[in-house]
mmCIF file of C-alpha atoms in Angstrom:
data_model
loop_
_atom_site.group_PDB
_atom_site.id
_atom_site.type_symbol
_atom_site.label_atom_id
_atom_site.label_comp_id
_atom_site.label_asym_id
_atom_site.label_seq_id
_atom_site.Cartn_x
_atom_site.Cartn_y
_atom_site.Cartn_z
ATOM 1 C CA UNK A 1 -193.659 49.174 -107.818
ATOM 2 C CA UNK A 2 -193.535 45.730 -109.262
ATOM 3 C CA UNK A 3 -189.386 46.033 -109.032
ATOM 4 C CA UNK A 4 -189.936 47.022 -105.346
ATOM 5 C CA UNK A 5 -191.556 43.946 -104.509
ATOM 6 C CA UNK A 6 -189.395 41.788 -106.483
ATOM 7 C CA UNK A 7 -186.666 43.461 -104.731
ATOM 8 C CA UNK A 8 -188.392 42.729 -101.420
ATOM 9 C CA UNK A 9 -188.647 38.794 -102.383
ATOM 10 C CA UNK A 10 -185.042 38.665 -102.603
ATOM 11 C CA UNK A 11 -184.574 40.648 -99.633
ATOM 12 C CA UNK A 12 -186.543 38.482 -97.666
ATOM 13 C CA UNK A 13 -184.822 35.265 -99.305
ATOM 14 C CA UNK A 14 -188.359 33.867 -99.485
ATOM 15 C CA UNK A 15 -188.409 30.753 -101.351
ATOM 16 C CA UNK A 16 -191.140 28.890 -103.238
ATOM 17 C CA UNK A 17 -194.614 28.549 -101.514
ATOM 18 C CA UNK A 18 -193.465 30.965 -98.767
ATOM 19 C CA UNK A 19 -196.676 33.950 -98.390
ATOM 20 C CA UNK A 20 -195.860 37.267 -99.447
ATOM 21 C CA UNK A 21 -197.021 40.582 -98.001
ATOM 22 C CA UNK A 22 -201.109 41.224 -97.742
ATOM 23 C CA UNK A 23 -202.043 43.946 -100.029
ATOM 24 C CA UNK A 24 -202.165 46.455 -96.951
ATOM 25 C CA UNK A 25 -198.910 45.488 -95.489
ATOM 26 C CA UNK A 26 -197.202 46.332 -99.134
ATOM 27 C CA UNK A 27 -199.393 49.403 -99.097
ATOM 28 C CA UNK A 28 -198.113 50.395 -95.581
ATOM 29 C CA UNK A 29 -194.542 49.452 -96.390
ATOM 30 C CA UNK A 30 -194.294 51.391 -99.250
ATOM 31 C CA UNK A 31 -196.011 54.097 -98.430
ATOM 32 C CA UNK A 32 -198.457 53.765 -101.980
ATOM 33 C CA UNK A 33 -201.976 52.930 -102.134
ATOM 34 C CA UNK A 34 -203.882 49.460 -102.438
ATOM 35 C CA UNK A 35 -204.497 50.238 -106.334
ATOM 36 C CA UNK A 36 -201.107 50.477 -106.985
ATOM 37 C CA UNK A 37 -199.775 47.791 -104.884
ATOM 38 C CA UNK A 38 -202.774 45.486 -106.683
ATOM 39 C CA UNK A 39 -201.519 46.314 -109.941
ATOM 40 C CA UNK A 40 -198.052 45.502 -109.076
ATOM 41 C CA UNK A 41 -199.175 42.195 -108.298
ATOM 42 C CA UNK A 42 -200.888 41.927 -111.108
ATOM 43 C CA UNK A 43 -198.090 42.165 -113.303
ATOM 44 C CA UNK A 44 -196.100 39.875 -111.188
ATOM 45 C CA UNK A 45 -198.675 37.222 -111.134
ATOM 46 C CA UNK A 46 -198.876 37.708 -115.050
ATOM 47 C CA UNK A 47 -195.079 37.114 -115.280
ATOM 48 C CA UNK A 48 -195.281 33.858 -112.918
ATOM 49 C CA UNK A 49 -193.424 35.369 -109.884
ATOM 50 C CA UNK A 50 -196.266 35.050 -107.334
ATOM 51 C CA UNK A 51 -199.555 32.841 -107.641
ATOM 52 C CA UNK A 52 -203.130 33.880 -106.342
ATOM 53 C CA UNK A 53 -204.987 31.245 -104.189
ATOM 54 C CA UNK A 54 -208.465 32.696 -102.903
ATOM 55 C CA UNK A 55 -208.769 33.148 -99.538
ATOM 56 C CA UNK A 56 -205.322 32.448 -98.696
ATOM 57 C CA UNK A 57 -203.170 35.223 -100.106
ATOM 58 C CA UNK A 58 -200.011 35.094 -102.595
ATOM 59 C CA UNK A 59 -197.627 32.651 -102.617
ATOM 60 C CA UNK A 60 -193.926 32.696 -104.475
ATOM 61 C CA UNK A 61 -193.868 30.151 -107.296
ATOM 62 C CA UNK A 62 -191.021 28.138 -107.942
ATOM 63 C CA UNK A 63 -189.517 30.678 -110.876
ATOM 64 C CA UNK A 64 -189.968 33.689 -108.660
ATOM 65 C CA UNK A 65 -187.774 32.756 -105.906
ATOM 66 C CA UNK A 66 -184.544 32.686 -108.660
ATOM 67 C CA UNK A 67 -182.664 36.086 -108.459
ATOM 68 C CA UNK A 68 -181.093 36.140 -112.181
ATOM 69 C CA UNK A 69 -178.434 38.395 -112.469
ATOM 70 C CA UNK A 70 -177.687 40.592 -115.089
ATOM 71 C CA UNK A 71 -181.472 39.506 -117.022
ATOM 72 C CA UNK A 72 -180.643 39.787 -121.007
ATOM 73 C CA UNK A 73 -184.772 40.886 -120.906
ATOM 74 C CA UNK A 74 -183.700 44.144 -118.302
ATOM 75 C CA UNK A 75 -182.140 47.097 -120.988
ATOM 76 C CA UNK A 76 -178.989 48.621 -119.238
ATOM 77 C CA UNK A 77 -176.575 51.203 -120.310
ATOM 78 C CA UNK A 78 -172.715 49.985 -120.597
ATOM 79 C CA UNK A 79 -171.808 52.143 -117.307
ATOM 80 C CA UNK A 80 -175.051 50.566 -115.511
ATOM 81 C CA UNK A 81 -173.852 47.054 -116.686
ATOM 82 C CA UNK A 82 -170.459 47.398 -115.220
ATOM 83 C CA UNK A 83 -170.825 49.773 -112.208
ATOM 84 C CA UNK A 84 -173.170 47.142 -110.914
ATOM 85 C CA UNK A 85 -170.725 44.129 -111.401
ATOM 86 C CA UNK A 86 -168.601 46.376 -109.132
ATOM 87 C CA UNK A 87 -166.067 47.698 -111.672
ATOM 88 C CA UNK A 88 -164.998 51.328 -111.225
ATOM 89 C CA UNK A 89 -165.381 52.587 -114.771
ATOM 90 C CA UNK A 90 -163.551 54.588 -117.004
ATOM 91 C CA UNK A 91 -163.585 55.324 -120.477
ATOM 92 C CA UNK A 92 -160.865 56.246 -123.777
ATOM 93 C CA UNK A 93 -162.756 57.784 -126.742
ATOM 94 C CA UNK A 94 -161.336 56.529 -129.649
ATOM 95 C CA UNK A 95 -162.980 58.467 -132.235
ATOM 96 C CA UNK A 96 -166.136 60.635 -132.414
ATOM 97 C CA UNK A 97 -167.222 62.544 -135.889
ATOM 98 C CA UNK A 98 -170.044 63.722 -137.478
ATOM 99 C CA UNK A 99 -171.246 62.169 -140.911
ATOM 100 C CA UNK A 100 -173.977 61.099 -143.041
ATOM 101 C CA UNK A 101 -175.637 57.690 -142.802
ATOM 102 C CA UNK A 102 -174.891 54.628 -143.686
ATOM 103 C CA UNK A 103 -177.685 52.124 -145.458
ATOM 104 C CA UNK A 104 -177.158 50.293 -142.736
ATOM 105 C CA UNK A 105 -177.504 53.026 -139.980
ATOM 106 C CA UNK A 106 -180.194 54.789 -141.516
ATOM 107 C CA UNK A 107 -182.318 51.359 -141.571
ATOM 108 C CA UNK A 108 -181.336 50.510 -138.193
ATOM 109 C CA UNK A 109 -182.418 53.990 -137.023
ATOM 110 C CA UNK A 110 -185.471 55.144 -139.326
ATOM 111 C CA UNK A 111 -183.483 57.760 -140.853
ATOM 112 C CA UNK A 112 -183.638 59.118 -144.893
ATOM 113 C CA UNK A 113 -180.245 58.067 -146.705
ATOM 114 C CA UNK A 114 -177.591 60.348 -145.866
ATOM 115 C CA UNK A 115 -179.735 61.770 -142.697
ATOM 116 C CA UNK A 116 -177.139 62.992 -140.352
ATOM 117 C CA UNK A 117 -174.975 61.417 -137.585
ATOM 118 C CA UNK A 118 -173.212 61.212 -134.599
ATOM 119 C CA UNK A 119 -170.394 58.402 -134.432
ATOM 120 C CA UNK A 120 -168.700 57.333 -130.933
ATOM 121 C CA UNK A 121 -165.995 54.669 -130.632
ATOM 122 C CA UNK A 122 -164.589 53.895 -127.593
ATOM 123 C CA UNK A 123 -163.158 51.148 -125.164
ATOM 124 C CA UNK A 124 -164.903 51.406 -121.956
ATOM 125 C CA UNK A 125 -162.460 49.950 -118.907
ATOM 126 C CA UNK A 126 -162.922 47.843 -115.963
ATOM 127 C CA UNK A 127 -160.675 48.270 -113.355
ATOM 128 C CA UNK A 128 -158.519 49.346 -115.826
ATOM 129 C CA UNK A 129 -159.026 45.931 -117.658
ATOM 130 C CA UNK A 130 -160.939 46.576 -121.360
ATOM 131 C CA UNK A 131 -164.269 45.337 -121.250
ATOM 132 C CA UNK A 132 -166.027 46.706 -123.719
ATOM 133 C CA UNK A 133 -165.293 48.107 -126.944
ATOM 134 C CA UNK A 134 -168.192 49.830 -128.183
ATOM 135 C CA UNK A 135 -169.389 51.337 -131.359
ATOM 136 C CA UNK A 136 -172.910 54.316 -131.453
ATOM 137 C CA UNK A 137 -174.321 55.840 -133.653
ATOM 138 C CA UNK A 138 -177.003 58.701 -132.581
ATOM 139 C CA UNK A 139 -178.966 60.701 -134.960
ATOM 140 C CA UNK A 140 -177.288 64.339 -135.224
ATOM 141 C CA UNK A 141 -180.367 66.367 -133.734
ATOM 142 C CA UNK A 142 -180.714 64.145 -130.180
ATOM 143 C CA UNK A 143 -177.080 65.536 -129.098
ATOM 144 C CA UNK A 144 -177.692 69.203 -129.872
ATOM 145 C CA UNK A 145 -174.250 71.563 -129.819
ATOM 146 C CA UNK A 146 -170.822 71.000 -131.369
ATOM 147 C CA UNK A 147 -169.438 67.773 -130.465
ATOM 148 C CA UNK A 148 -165.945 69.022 -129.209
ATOM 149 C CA UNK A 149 -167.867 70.475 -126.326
ATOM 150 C CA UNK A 150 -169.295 67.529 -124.936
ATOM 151 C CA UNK A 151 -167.382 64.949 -122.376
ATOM 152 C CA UNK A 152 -167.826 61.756 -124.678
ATOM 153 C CA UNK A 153 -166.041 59.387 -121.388
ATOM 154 C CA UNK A 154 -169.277 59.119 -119.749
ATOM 155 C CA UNK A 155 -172.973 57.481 -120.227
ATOM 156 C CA UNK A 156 -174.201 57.922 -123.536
ATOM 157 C CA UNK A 157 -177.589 56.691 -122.571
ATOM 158 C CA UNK A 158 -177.764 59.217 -119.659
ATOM 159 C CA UNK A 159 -176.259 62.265 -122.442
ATOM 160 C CA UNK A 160 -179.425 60.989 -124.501
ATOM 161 C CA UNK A 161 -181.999 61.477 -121.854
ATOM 162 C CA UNK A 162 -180.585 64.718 -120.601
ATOM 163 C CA UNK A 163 -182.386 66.026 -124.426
ATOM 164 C CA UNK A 164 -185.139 64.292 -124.067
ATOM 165 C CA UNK A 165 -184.155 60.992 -125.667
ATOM 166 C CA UNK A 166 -184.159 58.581 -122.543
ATOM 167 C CA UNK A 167 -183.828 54.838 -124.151
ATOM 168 C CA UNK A 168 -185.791 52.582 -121.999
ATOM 169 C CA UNK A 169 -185.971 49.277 -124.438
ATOM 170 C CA UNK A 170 -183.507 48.064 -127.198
ATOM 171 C CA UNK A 171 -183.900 45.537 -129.589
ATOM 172 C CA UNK A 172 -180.851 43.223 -129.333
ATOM 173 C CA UNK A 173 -178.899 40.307 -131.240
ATOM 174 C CA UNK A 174 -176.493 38.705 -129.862
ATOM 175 C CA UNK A 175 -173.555 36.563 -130.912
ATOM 176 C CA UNK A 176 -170.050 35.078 -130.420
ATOM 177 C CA UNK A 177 -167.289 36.555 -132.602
ATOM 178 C CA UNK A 178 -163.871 37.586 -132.744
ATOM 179 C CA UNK A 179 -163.130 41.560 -132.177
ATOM 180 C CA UNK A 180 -162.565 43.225 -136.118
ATOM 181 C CA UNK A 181 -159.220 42.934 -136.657
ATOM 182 C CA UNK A 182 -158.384 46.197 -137.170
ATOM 183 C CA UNK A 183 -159.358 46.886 -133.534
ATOM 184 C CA UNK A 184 -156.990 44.403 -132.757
ATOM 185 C CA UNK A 185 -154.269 45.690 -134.264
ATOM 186 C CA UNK A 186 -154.916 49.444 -133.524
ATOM 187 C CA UNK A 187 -155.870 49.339 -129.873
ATOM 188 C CA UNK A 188 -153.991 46.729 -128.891
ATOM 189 C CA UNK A 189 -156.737 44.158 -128.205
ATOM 190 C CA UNK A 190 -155.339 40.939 -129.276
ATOM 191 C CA UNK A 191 -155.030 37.577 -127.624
ATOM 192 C CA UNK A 192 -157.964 38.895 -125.357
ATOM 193 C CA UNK A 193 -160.512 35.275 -126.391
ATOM 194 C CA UNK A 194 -163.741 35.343 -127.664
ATOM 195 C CA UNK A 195 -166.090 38.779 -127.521
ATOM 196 C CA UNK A 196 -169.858 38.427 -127.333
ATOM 197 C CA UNK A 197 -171.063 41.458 -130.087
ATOM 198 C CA UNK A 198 -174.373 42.575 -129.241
ATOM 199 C CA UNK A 199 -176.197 44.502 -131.922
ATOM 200 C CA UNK A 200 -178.971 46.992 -130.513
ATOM 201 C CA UNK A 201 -181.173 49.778 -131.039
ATOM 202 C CA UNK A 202 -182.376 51.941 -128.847
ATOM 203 C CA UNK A 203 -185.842 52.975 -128.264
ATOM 204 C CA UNK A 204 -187.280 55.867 -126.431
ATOM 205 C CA UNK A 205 -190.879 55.474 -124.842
ATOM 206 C CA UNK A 206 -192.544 56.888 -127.971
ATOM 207 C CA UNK A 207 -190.492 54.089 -130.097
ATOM 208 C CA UNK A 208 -188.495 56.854 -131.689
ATOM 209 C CA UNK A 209 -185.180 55.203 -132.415
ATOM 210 C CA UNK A 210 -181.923 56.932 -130.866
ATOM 211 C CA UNK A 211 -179.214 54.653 -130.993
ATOM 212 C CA UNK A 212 -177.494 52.174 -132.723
ATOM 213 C CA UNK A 213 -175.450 50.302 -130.674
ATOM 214 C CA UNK A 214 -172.636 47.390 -131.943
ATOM 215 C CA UNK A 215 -170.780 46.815 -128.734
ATOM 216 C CA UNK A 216 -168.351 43.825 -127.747
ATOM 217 C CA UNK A 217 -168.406 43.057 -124.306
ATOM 218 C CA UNK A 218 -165.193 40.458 -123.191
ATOM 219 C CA UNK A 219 -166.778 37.038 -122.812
ATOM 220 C CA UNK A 220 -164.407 36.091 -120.102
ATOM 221 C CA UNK A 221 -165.873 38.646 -117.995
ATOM 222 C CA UNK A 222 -169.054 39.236 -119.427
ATOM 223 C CA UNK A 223 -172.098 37.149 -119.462
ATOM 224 C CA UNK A 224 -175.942 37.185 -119.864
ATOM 225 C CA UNK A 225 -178.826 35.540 -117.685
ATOM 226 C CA UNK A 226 -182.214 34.020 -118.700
ATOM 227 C CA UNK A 227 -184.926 33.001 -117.426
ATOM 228 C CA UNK A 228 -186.817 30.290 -118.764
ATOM 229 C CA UNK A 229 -190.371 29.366 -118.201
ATOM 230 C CA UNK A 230 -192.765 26.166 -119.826
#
C-alpha cells in the first residue's frame, strides 16, 4: 500500500509541503480500509516521505517529493531492470551445467562443500545491444527437472519463484571493473568501456539463500540511484 501512495505522490507531482490525501480519501481511493491505509503512512512517515502535523494532516517533506529512478535499495530482476528502462529484451545462454560447489559458492549460498549446483551464463540484450553479462548460480534442488528441459532465455528470478523460491531482497556489492578477459575474447565483448559488477545473493522471505548472482551491467547504459538523507 505504501508503494501505492508513493506512486500517487508522483502522480500528483506534489512537491514539498503540498497536503496529501486524508486517511479516508486514501481509504476510498483505494478501495482498503483506514488500518491499512494508517499503516502505510506509517511506514512512509518512518522513511521521511511524508511528515505528521496534528490537526492539520500530512504534508510531503522535502526528500519525498524526489522520484529516484532505478533505487539501488529496490531488489529487481535483470529482465525487470531493463524492461522498465524500455529495452525489449532478449537473451543468448552461453553455458548452463550442473556441478558441485565452489568454496566460494557454497559460502555465498549456505551450502555443505561440494552441495550441488546449477550454473547459468549468459549475455542478456538490449535492443539487441549487450547489456548485461551475467553469471548464477542456484542450488540444484530450487530448479527441480533436467536442465535441458527448461527455457534458460527468460527470468531466472521469476523460474525461482514458480518452485517456491521467490527472491524478494539481495545482498549486493558493487564495483567498477573491466569485463574478465576471457569474456572478452570469447563473446566478443571488447572495447565496450567500463562494466559496473554487482555481486549479490538472493534471499527468499524466510532468508533461505537461492542465488548467487555476479552480473556486469554496461556502465554506459547502466546506472544506480540513491537517496540520501541527514
Amino acid at each position: 500500500m505504501h508503494q501505492q501512495i508513493s506512486a500517487l505522490i508522483a502522480q500528483l507531482g506534489l512537491k514539498p509541503g503540498d497536503r496529501l490525501n486524508t486517511e479516508s480519501e486514501l481509504s476510498e481511493l483505494f478501495g482498503v480500509s483506514r488500518s491499512t491505509v494508517r499503516e502505510a503512512l506509517r511506514l512512509l512517515e518512518q522513511q521521511g516521505v511524508v511528515n505528521a502535523v496534528q490537526g492539520q494532516g500530512r504534508f510531503i517533506s522535502a526528500s519525498g517529493s524526489l522520484r529516484v529512478e532505478r533505487p539501488m535499495t529496490k531488489y529487481e530482476s535483470i529482465t525487470e531492470v531493463l524492461t522498465g528502462r524500455g529495452y525489449a529484451v532478449t537473451s543468448a545462454v552461453l553455458s548452463i551445467e550442473e556441478g558441485t560447489a565452489t568454496p566460494e559458492e557454497a559460502e555465498a549460498l549456505e551450502l555443505e562443500s561440494d552441495a550441488p549446483v546449477i550454473r547459468l551464463l549468459r549475455i542478456r540484450y538490449g535492443d539487441d545491444k549487450p547489456l548485461v553479462v551475467s553469471a548464477n548460480t542456484m542450488p540444484r534442488e530450487t530448479l527441480p527437472g533436467p536442465i535441458d528441459h527448461r527455457d534458460w532465455s527468460g527470468s531466472l528470478t521469476a523460474a525461482l519463484a514458480a518452485h517456491g523460491n521467490r527472491v524478494t531482497s539481495a545482498l549486493a556489492t558493487i564495483s567498477a571493473v573491466e569485463l574478465p578477459e576471457e569474456w572478452q575474447s570469447r563473446y566478443s565483448l571488447g572495447g565496450l568501456g567500463p562494466w559496473l559488477r554487482v555481486f549479490e545473493v538472493g534471499l527468499t522471505a524466510t532468508g533461505r539463500r537461492v542465488l548467487y548472482a555476479l552480473d556486469y551491467h554496461l556502465g554506459s547504459e547502466i546506472s544506480f540511484s540513491v537517496l540520501r538523507r541527514s
